[in-house]
Structures are given as C-alpha cells and as structure tokens.
Coordinates of C-alpha atoms in Angstrom, one line a residue:
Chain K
X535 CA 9.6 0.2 -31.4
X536 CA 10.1 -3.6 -30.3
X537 CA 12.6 -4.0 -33.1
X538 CA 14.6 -1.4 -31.9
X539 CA 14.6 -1.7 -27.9
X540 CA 15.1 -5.7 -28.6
X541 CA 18.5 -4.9 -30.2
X542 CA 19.7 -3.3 -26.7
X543 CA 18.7 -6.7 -24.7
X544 CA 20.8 -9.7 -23.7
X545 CA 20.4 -12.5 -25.4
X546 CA 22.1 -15.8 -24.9
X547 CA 23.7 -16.7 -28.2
X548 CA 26.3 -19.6 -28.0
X549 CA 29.5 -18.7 -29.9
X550 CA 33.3 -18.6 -29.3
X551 CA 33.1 -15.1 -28.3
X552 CA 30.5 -15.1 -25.9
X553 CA 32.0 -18.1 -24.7
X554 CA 34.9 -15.7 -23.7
X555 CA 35.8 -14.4 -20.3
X556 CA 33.7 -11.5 -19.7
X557 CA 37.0 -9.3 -18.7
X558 CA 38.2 -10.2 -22.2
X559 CA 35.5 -9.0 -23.9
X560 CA 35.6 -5.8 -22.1
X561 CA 39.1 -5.8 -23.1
X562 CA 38.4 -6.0 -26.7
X563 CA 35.2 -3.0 -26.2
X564 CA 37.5 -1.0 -24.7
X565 CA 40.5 -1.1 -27.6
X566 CA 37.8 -0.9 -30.5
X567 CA 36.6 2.5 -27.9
X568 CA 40.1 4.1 -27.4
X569 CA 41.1 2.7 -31.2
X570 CA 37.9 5.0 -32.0
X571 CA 38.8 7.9 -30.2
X572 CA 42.3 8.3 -31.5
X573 CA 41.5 7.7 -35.6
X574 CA 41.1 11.1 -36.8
X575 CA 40.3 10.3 -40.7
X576 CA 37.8 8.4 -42.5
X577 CA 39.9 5.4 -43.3
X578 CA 41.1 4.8 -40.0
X579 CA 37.6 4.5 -38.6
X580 CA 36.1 2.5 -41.5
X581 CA 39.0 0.1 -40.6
X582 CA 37.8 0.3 -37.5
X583 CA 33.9 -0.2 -38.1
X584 CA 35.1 -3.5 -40.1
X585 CA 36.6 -4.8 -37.2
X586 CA 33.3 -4.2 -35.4
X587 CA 31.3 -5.8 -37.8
X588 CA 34.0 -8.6 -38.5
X589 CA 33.8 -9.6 -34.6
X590 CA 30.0 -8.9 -34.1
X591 CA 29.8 -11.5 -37.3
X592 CA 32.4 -13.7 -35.2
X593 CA 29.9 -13.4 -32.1
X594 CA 27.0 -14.2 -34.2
X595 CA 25.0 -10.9 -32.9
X596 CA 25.6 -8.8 -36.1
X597 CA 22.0 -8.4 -36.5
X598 CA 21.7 -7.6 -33.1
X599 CA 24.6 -5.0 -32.9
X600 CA 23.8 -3.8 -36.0
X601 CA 20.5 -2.7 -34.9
X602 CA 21.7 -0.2 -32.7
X603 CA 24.4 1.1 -34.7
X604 CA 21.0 1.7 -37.6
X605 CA 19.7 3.7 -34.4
X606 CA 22.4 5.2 -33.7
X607 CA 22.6 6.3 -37.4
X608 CA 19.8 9.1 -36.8
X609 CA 22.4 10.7 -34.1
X610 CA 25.4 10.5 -36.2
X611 CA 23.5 12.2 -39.3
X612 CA 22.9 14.8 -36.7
X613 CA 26.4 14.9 -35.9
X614 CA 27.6 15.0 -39.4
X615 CA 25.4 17.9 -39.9
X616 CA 25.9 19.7 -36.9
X617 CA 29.8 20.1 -37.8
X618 CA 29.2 20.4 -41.6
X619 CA 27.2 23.5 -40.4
X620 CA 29.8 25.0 -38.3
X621 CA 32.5 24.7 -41.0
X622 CA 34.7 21.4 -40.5
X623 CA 34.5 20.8 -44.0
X624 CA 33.1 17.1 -45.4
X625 CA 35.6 14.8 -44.1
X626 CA 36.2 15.8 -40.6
X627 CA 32.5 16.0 -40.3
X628 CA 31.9 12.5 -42.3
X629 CA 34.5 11.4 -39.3
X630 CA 33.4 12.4 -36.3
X631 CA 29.8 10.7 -37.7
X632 CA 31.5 7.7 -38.2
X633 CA 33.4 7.7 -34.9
X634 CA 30.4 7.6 -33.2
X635 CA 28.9 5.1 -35.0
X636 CA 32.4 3.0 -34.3
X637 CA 31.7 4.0 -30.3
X638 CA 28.5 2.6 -30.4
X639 CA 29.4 -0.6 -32.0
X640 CA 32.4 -1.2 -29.9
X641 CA 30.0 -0.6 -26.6
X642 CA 26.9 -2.7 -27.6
X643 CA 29.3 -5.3 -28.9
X644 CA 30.3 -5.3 -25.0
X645 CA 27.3 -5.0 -23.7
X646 CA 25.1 -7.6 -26.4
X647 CA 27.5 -10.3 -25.9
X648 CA 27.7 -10.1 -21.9
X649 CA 24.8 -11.5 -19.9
X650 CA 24.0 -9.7 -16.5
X651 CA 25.6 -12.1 -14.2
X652 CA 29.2 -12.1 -16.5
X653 CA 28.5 -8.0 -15.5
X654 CA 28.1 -8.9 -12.2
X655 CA 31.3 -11.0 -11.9
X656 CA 33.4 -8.0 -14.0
X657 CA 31.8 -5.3 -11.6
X658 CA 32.9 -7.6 -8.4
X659 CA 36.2 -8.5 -9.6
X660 CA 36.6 -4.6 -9.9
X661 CA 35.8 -4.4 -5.9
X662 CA 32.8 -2.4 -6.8
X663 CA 31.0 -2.2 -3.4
X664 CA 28.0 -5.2 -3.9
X665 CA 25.0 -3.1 -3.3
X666 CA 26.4 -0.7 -6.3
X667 CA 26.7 -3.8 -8.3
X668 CA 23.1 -5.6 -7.1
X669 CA 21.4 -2.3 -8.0
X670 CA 23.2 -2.1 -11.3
X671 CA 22.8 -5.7 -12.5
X672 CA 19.3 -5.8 -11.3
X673 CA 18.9 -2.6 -13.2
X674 CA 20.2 -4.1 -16.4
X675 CA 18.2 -7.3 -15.9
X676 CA 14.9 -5.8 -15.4
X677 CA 15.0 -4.0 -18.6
X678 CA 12.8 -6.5 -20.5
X679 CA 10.5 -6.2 -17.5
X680 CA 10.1 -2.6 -17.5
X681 CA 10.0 -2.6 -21.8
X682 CA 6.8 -5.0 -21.5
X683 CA 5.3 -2.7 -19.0
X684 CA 5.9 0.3 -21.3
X685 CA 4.2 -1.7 -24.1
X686 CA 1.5 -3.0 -22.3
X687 CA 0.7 0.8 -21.0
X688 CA 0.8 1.6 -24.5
X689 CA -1.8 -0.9 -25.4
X690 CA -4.0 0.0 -22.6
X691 CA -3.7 3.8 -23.5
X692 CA -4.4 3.7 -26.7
X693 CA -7.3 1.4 -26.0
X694 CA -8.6 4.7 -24.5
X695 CA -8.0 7.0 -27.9
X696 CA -4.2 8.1 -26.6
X697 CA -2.5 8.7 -30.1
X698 CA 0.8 8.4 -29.5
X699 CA 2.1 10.0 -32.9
X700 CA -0.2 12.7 -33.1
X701 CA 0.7 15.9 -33.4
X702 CA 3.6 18.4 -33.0
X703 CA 6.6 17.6 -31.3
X704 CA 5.2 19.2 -27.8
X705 CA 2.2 17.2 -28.4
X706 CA 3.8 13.8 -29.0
X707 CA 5.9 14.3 -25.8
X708 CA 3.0 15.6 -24.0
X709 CA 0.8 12.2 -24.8
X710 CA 4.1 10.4 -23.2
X711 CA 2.8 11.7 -19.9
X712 CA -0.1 8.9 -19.6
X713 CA 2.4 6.2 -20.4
X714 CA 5.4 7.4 -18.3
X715 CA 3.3 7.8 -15.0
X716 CA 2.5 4.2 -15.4
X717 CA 5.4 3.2 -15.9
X718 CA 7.5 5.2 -13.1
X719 CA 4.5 4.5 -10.4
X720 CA 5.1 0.2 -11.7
X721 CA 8.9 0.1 -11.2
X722 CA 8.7 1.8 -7.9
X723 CA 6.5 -0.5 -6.7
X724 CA 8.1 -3.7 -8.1
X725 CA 11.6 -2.2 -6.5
X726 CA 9.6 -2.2 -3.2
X727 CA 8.6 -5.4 -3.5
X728 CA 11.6 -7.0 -4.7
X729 CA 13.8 -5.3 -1.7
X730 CA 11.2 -7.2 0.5
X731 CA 11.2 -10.2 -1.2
X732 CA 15.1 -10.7 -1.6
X733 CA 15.4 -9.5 2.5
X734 CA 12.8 -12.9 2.9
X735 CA 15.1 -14.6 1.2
X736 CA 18.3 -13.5 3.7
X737 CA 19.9 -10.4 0.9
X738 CA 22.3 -9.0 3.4
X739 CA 22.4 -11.7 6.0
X740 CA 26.2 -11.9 5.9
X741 CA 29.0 -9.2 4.7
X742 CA 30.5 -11.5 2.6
X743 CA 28.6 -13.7 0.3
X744 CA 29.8 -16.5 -1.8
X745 CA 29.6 -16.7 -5.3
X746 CA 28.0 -19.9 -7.5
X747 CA 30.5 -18.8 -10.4
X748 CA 33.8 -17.6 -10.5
X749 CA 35.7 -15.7 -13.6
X750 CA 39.1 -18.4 -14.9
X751 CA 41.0 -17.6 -17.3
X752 CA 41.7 -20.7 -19.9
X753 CA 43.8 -20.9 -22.1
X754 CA 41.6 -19.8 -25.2
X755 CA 41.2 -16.7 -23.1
X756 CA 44.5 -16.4 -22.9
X757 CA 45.7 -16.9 -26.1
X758 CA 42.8 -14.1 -27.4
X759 CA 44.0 -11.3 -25.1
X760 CA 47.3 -11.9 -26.6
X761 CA 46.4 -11.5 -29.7
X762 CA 44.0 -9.4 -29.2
X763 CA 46.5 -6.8 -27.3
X764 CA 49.7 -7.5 -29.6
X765 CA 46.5 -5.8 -32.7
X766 CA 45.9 -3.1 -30.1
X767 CA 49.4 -2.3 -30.2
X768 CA 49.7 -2.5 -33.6
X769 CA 47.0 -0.3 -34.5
X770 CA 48.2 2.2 -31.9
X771 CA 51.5 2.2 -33.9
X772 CA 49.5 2.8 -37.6
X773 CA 47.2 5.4 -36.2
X774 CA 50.7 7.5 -34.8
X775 CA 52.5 7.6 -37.4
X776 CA 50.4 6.7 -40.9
X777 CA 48.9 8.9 -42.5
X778 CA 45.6 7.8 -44.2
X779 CA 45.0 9.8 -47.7
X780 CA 41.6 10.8 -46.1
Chain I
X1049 CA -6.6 -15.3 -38.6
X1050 CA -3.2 -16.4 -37.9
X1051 CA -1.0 -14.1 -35.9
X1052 CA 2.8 -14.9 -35.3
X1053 CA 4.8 -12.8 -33.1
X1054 CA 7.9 -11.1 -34.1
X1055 CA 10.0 -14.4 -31.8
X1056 CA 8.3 -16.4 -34.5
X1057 CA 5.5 -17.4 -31.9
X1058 CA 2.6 -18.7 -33.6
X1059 CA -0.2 -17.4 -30.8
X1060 CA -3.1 -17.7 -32.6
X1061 CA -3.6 -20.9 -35.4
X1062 CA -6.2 -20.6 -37.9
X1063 CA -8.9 -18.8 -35.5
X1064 CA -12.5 -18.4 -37.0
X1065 CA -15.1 -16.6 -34.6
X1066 CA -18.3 -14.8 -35.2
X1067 CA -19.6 -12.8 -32.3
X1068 CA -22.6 -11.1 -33.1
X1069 CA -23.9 -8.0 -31.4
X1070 CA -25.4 -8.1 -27.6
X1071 CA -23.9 -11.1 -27.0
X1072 CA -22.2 -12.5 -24.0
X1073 CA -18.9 -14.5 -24.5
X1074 CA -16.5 -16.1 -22.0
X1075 CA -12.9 -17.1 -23.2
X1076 CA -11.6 -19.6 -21.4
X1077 CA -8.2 -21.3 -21.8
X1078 CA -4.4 -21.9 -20.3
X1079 CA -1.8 -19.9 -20.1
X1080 CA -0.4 -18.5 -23.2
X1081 CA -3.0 -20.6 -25.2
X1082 CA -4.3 -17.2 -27.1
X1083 CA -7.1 -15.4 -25.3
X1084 CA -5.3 -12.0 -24.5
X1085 CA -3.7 -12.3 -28.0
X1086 CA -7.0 -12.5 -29.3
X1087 CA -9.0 -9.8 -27.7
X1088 CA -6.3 -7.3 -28.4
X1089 CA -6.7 -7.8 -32.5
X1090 CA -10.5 -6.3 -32.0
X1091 CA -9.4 -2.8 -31.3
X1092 CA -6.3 -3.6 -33.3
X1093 CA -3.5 -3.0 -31.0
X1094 CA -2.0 -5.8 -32.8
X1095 CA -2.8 -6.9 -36.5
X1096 CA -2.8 -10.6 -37.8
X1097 CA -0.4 -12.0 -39.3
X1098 CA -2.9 -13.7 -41.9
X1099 CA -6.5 -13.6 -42.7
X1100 CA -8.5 -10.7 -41.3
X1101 CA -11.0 -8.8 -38.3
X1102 CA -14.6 -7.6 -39.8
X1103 CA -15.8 -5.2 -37.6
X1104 CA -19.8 -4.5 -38.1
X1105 CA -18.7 -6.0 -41.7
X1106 CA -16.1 -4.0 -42.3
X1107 CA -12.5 -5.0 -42.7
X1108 CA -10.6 -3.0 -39.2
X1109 CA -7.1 -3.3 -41.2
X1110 CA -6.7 0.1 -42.2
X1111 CA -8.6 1.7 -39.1
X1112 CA -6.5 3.2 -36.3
X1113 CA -6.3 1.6 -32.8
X1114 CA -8.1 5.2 -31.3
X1115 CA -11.0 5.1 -33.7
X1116 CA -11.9 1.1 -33.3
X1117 CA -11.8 2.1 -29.7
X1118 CA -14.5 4.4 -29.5
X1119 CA -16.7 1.2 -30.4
X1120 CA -14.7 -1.5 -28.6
X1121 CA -13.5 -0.8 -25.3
X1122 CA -10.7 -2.7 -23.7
X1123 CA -10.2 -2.9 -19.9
X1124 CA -7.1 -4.6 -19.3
X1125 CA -6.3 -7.0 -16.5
X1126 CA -3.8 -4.7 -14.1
X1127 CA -5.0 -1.2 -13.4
X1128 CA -1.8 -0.2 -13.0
X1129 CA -1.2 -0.1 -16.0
X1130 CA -3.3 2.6 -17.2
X1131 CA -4.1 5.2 -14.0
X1132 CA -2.2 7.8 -14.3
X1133 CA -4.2 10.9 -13.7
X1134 CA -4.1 13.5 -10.6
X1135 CA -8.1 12.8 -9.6
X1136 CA -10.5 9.6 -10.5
X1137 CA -12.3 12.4 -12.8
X1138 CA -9.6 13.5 -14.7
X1139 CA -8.9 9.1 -15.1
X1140 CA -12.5 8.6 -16.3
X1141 CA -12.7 12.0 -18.4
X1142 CA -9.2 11.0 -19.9
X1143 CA -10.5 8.9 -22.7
X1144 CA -13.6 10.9 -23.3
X1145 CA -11.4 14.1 -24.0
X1146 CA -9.3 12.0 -26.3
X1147 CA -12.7 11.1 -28.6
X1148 CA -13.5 14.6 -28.6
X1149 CA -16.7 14.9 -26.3
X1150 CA -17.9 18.1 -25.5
X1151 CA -18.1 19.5 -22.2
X1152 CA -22.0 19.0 -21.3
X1153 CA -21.3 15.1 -22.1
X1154 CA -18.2 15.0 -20.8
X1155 CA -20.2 16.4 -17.6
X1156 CA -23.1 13.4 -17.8
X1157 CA -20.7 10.3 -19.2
X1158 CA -18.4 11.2 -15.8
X1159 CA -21.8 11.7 -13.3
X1160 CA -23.1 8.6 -14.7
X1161 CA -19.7 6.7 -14.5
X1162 CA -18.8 8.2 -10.7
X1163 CA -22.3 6.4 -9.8
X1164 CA -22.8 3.4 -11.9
X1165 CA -19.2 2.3 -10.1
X1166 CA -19.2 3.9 -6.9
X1167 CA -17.0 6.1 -6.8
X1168 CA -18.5 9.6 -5.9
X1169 CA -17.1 9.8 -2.9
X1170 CA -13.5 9.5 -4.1
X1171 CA -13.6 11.9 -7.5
X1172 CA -11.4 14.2 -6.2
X1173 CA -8.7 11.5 -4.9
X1174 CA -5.6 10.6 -6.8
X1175 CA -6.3 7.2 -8.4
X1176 CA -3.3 5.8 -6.7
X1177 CA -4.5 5.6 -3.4
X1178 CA -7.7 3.5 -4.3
X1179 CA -8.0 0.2 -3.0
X1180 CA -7.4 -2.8 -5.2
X1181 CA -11.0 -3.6 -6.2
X1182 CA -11.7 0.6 -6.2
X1183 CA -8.7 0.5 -9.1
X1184 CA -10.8 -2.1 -10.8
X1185 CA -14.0 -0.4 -10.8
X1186 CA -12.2 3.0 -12.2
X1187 CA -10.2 1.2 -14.7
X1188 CA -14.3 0.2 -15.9
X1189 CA -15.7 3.6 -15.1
X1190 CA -12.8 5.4 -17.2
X1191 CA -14.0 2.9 -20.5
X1192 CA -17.4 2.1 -19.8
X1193 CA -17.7 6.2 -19.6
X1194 CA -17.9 6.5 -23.5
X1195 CA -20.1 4.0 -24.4
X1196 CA -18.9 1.5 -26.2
X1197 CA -21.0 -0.8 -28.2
X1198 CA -18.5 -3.5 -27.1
X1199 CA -17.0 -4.5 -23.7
X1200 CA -13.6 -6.8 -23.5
X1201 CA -13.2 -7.4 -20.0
X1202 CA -9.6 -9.3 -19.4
X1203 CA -9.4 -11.3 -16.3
X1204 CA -11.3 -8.9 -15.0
X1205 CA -11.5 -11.2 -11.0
X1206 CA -7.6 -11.0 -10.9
X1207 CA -6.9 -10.3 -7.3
X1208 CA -10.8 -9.0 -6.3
X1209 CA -12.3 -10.3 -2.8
X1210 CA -15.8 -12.0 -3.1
X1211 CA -17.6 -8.7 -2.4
X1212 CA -16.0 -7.1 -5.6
X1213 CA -16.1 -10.0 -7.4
X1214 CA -20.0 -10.1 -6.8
X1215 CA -19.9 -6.0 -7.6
X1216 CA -17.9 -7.0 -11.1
X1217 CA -20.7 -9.8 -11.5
X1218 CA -23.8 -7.2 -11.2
X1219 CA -21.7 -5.1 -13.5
X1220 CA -21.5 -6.9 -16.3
X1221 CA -25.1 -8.6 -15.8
X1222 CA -26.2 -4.8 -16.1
X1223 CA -24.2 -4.1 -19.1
X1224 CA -25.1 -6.8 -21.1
X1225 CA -28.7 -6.3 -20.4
X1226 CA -28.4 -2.5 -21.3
X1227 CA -27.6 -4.5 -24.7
X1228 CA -23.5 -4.4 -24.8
X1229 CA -21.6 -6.7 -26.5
X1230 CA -19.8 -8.3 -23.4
X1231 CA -16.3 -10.6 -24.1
X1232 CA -14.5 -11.7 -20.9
X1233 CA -11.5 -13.7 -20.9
X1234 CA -11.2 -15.6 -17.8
X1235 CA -9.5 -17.8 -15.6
X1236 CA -12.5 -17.4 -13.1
X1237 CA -14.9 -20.5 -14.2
X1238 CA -17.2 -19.7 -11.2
X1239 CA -17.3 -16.2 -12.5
X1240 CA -18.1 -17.3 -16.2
X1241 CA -20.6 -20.1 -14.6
X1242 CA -22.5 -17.5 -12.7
X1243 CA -22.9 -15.5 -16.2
X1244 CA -23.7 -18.5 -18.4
X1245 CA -22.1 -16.8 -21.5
X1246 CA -21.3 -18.6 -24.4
X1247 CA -18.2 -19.9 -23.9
X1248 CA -15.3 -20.6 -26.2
X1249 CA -12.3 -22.7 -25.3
X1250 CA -9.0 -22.1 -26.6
X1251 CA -5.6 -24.1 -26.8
X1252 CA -2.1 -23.9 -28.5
X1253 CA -3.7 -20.7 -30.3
X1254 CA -7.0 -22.3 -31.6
X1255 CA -10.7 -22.6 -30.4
X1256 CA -11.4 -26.1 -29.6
X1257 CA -14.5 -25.5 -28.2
X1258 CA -17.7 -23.0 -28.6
X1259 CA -21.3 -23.7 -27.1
X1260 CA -23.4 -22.8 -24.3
X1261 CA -21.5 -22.3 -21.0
X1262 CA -23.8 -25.4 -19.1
X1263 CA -22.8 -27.7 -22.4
X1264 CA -19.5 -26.8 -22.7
X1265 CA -18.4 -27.2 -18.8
X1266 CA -19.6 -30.5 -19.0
X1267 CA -16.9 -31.8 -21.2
X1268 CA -14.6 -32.5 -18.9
X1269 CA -12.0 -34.5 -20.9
X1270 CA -11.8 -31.5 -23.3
X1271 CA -11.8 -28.9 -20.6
X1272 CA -9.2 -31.0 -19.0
X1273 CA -6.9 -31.1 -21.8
X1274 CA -7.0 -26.7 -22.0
X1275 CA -6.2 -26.5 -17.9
X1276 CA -9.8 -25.2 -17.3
X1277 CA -11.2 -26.9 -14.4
X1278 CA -14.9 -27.6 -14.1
X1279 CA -16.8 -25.2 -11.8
X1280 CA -18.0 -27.2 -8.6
X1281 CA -21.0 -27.4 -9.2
X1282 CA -20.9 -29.4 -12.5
X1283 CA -18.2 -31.7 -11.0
X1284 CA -20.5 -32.1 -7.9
X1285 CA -23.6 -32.7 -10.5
X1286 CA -20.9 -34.9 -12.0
X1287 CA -20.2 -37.3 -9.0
X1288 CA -23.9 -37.5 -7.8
X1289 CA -25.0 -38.3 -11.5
X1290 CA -22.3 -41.5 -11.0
X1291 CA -24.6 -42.2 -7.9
X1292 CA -27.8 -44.5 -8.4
X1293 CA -30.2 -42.1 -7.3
X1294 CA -29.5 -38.7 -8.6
X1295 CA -31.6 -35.9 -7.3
X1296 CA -31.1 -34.1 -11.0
X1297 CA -32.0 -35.3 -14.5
X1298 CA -29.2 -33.0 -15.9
X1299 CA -27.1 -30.0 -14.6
X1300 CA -29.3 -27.3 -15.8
X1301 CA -31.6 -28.9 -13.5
X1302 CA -29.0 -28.8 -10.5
X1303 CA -28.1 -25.1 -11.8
X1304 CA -31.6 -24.1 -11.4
X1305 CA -32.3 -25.9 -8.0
X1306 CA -29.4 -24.3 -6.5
X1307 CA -30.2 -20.5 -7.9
X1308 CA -33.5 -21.4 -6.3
X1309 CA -31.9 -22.3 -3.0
X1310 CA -30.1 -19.3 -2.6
X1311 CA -32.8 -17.0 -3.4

C-alpha cells in the first residue's frame, strides 16, 4: 500500500530534467499525451512508451514512474479485456491497453518530476485566479499529510480487530467505513485550522502578492523546447502518414 | 530486533526487552528515538526487520494484527484517529463486535466501560462532540472494553488538563492493580514519576537504559543525553543533596516525605 501511494508523491530528485522549467516539462507531458492519443497501432505506442521510459530514465524517477504505470497495469488489463470482449480483435484491444498505460506515463512523468511550488508558478503564469491555485497546490502538497493519517487510522483500527482484507468485496468496502470517517472528520479539521493559521499570518492582506520565485527561461530551456517541439512535429508527421505493420 | 523502514530508516538497533506479565513499564525517550516504533511491533502492525517478538513464548510472526489484539490493546496517542462511530456505544462496542463477543457480554464489557471512564451520561452522543480529555477516556473505554491482558498506552497526557491527567493517572493505577500488563510511552516524566514503573530509556533506536523509575531518573547525564528531563522533584532532591545539610539521605526518602505531605 506505501509502495504504491509513494510512487504518486513528489520527491525532489536533482537531475537535468527536473532542473527544467516547469512550463517545459509540461510541454514535453503534453506531446508524449496527444502523441498517445493519435497512435492507433501497437508499434506506434510502444515507440511511444520507450520514449517515456527513456526520459523517466533521463529524470532519474524511472522507478518512481514506473510504479504507477505497474498500477496502472491492473486498469489497462481491464481495458484490454473489456474490448477483447466486445469484439475489437487482439491488436486494437492490445492498443488501447497500451495507450493508456503511455497516458499514464506521460502524466506522472509531469506530475513526479514537478514539485508543488513549480505547479504553483505554471498555474499562475496561466492567470489561474490565486485562491483556485492556493487550494490546488495546498491540495497536492498535503497528500503525504493526509496518506500518514490514512495509515495511522489503519493502525489504530486494526489495533481494535478491523480486518481490512476480510471478506467479500461489499465487506472490504464496508470495513473502509471506520478508516474513511477518520480520515474525512481529520482533513476538515486541519483545513479549518490552516485557513486560520495562514489569515494569522496576513493570506489575503493585499490583492496582489509578490512572488519569492519567478519562472526564466535559460538557455538550456530553450534549446530543449526546440528540440523537443521540432520531435513533436516529427512524430506528428510519422503517425499521419506511416503506416506501422501492426 | 532490528526494524528498518522502507526510506532505509533504521528505527530500532539491536533492541532486547523482556517484559513479563503484570508489570508496569514507562518508555521514555526523544523524538524519533524508537518508542512508538517499538510498541506497534507487539500487536504487530509492523514486523521487524530482523530478529523476532515472543508473545507468552510464542513467536507473533505469523499471527494476524486482529488476533494479537485481542491480548494486546493499543490506544494510540490522537483520538482522532480512531472515533468514527455515530454514538460513544457503538465506538466502545466497535472492537468488541469485531472479536466476536456475544450480545450479553457485549452488554456488560460496554456497562462496565461507560462507568469505569465516565461516560454514562454521554452514550448516546456522537463521539465527535466530546471534549478533548472525554475523546481520551473513550479512545480507553473502546480498548480497555475487551480485556486485554496487555495495555500500551501512547502518550497517553498529550494535550490533557491536570484534572484528566490525574483521571488518566487513577486509571492506569487501577488497571495495573486489577493485574494488566501496563506499557506507556511518554513524554510526561511527572506522569511516569507519579507511577514509579520500570522505566526504559531509548535513543537512536536502542534502550540505553532499564531500571527502577527512582534509579533511573537519577542519572541525569544519561537522561540528558536522550532529551528526557528529570522530574522536579529529583532535580530539586538533586540541588539540596549539593547543599551541606540535606533534609534527605536519598530521593526515595524525599519521594516518600512529599507523598506523605500531600496526604
């Protein structure tokens, strides 16, 4: 359970690609994603899976991204049966499995690499209104927070003979009930608290608050979203008009 | 034992520890030096790393979390973390249910329980709206209700006024002279001193200390170097002893002149 809720978490990992401008690195999610969508045969999404796990490698997270994609394995088997089922035949179906799988690689790679404040700086830059953006962030960033007080009501409920993986399905989700009441009646408090506590400390004071860090693009930055569009393109072109055997 | 944590933490280093049954032991010890890692391997909610947890003898490896529970009960340090039910009944009967009791016990365990903590008056209430030290007592009432030979309190004073402090204090003198095995980890050295358990000392994940509480609280260069401060009276027997004529031959002496004092 730790393993795989730890592989959804920011972690700061020093490497030329984190090192990138946050807006780049969105860039790069959101050609993998669209890349993703538009391959419509086996090939053209392995291709595009390698490049995941080549950049994931480059970012020195491929543990980390490859965790979710193993999560995201037991949706995609789902997926690939769902459509065998209904009659797409083995390769369509082997596709749209692997398409998500590429979706999900090309998003956590985005989201693994990006610490909350880089977020914060995309969603500003994007003249997302700033309580929308402090309720997101501070939503991202209390995810640890709220994972320990899931496994700590876990602990204290099974100190008390809960067993979590007992029984049928309706059961199991049942027994969630002592550990999600917790856990709802926790964060609502803590979100009380914190809106007093960052009001103490002047939240909202003025319209138009200053920022500690500001987004620059250098000239590694630039020289990546170059390249990185002139592949884009590239691909684009492949995927139109080649045809992969399968 | 060893334990490591998945981070590659090592939070506990080569601890040995024999408690023995009806006994009353205080953990004591900074931050992050091991206690609360400890206590949760006796109902095994987590499983060392190396070496291993005898329970009544008997190796707990391969026993569930649920069944080690019905003879080790575990009250955790924030309430909050465990209420969850419509009514204080339905909080203490929880547990109870979940071990299988039948309904005339069920019936006793919770009368017994709604008195022993005080809580008659509210068993209809929704836990939520219970005061602080109320939350406390419940969180006790909804483990103590099914009997367990064993009784991990962890820092059970956390946030508790003098009155409930003293209620928790009766509590556990009670319990442990009904015969329960009583552990409490603590940051509450006036708590532990007004108990006189045996106390065990931890640091960096390993007990560097286990005696009497009086003995032990008088090392203060050891208890200095775990961030456990002396309770006041020891430190005040402490700096009269450094005075030529000292009313007290030793602090037992000075404990047992102030108990008489305040009776």
């Amino acid at each position: 359970m730790y393993w795989l809720a730890s592989g959804l978490l920011y972690r700061r990992v020093v490497s030329p690609f984190t090192k990138l401008d946050p807006r780049i690195k969105l860039l790069i999610a959101i050609e993998f994603f669209v890349l993703s969508l538009l391959a419509s045969s086996v090939i053209g999404v392995a291709i595009i899976i390698a490049s995941i796990v080549a950049v994931a490698a480059f970012a020195r997270s491929l543990r980390r991204v490859g965790r979710t994609v193993a999560f995201s394995l037991i949706f995609a088997t789902f997926i690939f049966v769902l459509n065998l089922w209904i009659g797409l035949g083995l390769l369509r179906s082997l596709t749209f499995a692997l398409r998500f799988i590429a979706i999900i690689g090309s998003t956590s790679i985005f989201f693994i690499t990006t610490s909350p404040d880089e977020l914060e700086q995309i969603m500003k830059w994007m003249r997302i209104p700033r309580d929308v953006v402090f309720a997101f962030v501070t939503a991202v960033r209390f995810i640890p927070v709220v994972m320990l007080d899931a496994f700590q009501i876990m602990d204290a409920q099974k100190s008390r003979g809960l067993e979590l993986e007992k029984g049928g399905l309706l059961s199991r989700v049942r027994n969630l009930i002592p550990v999600l009441i917790p856990l709802v009646v926790n964060s609502v408090i803590r979100s009380g608290e914190l809106a007093e506590a960052m009001e103490s400390r002047g939240y909202g004071s003025t319209p138009k608050p200053t920022s500690l860090y500001g987004m620059r693009l250098r000239w590694y930055d630039k020289a990546v979203l170059v390249l990185s569009l002139a592949v884009f393109v590239l691909a684009l072109y492949i995927y139109h008009f080649y045809t992969f055997p399968f | 034992m060893t334990f490591v944590h998945q981070n590659g933490v090592k939070a506990l280093d080569g601890v040995s520890l024999t408690i023995e049954k009806h006994e009353l032991v205080g953990i004591v010890g900074e931050n992050g030096a091991g206690k609360t890692t400890l206590v949760r391997h006796i109902n095994g909610l987590l499983r060392p790393t190396s070496g291993s947890v005898l329970i009544d003898g008997a190796d707990a490896r391969g026993t569930s979390v649920a069944k080690l529970s019905r003879k080790i009960g575990i009250a955790f340090q924030n309430p909050d973390h465990q209420l969850f039910s419509e009514s204080v009944e339905h909080e203490i009967t929880f547990a109870l249910k979940n071990f299988g009791f039948d309904d005339a016990l069920i019936e006793q365990r919770l009368n017994w329980a709604l008195d022993f903590f005080g809580l008659k008056e509210y068993h209809k209430s929704s836990p939520l709206i219970l005061s602080g030290g109320e939350k406390k007592r419940l969180t006790l009432a909804s483990i103590l209700a099914w009997d367990p030979e064993v009784v991990v309190l962890d820092e059970p004073t956390v946030g508790q006024d003098a009155i409930q402090k003293a209620k928790l204090l009766e509590i556990a003198r009670t319990l442990h002279s009904a015969g329960k095995t009583i552990i409490i980890v603590s940051h509450d050295v006036e708590f532990l001193w007004s108990l006189q358990p045996r106390l065990v000392v931890m640091k960096r994940g390993r007990v560097v200390e286990d005696g009497p509480c009086a003995v032990v609280m008088q090392e203060r260069e050891l208890l200095e170097d775990a961030r456990v401060s002396q309770p006041q009276l020891v430190a005040l027997y402490e700096s009269l002893s450094r005075r030529p004529a000292s009313p007290f031959q030793d602090v037992s002496q000075a404990l047992s002149w102030v108990s008489g004092e305040r009776r």
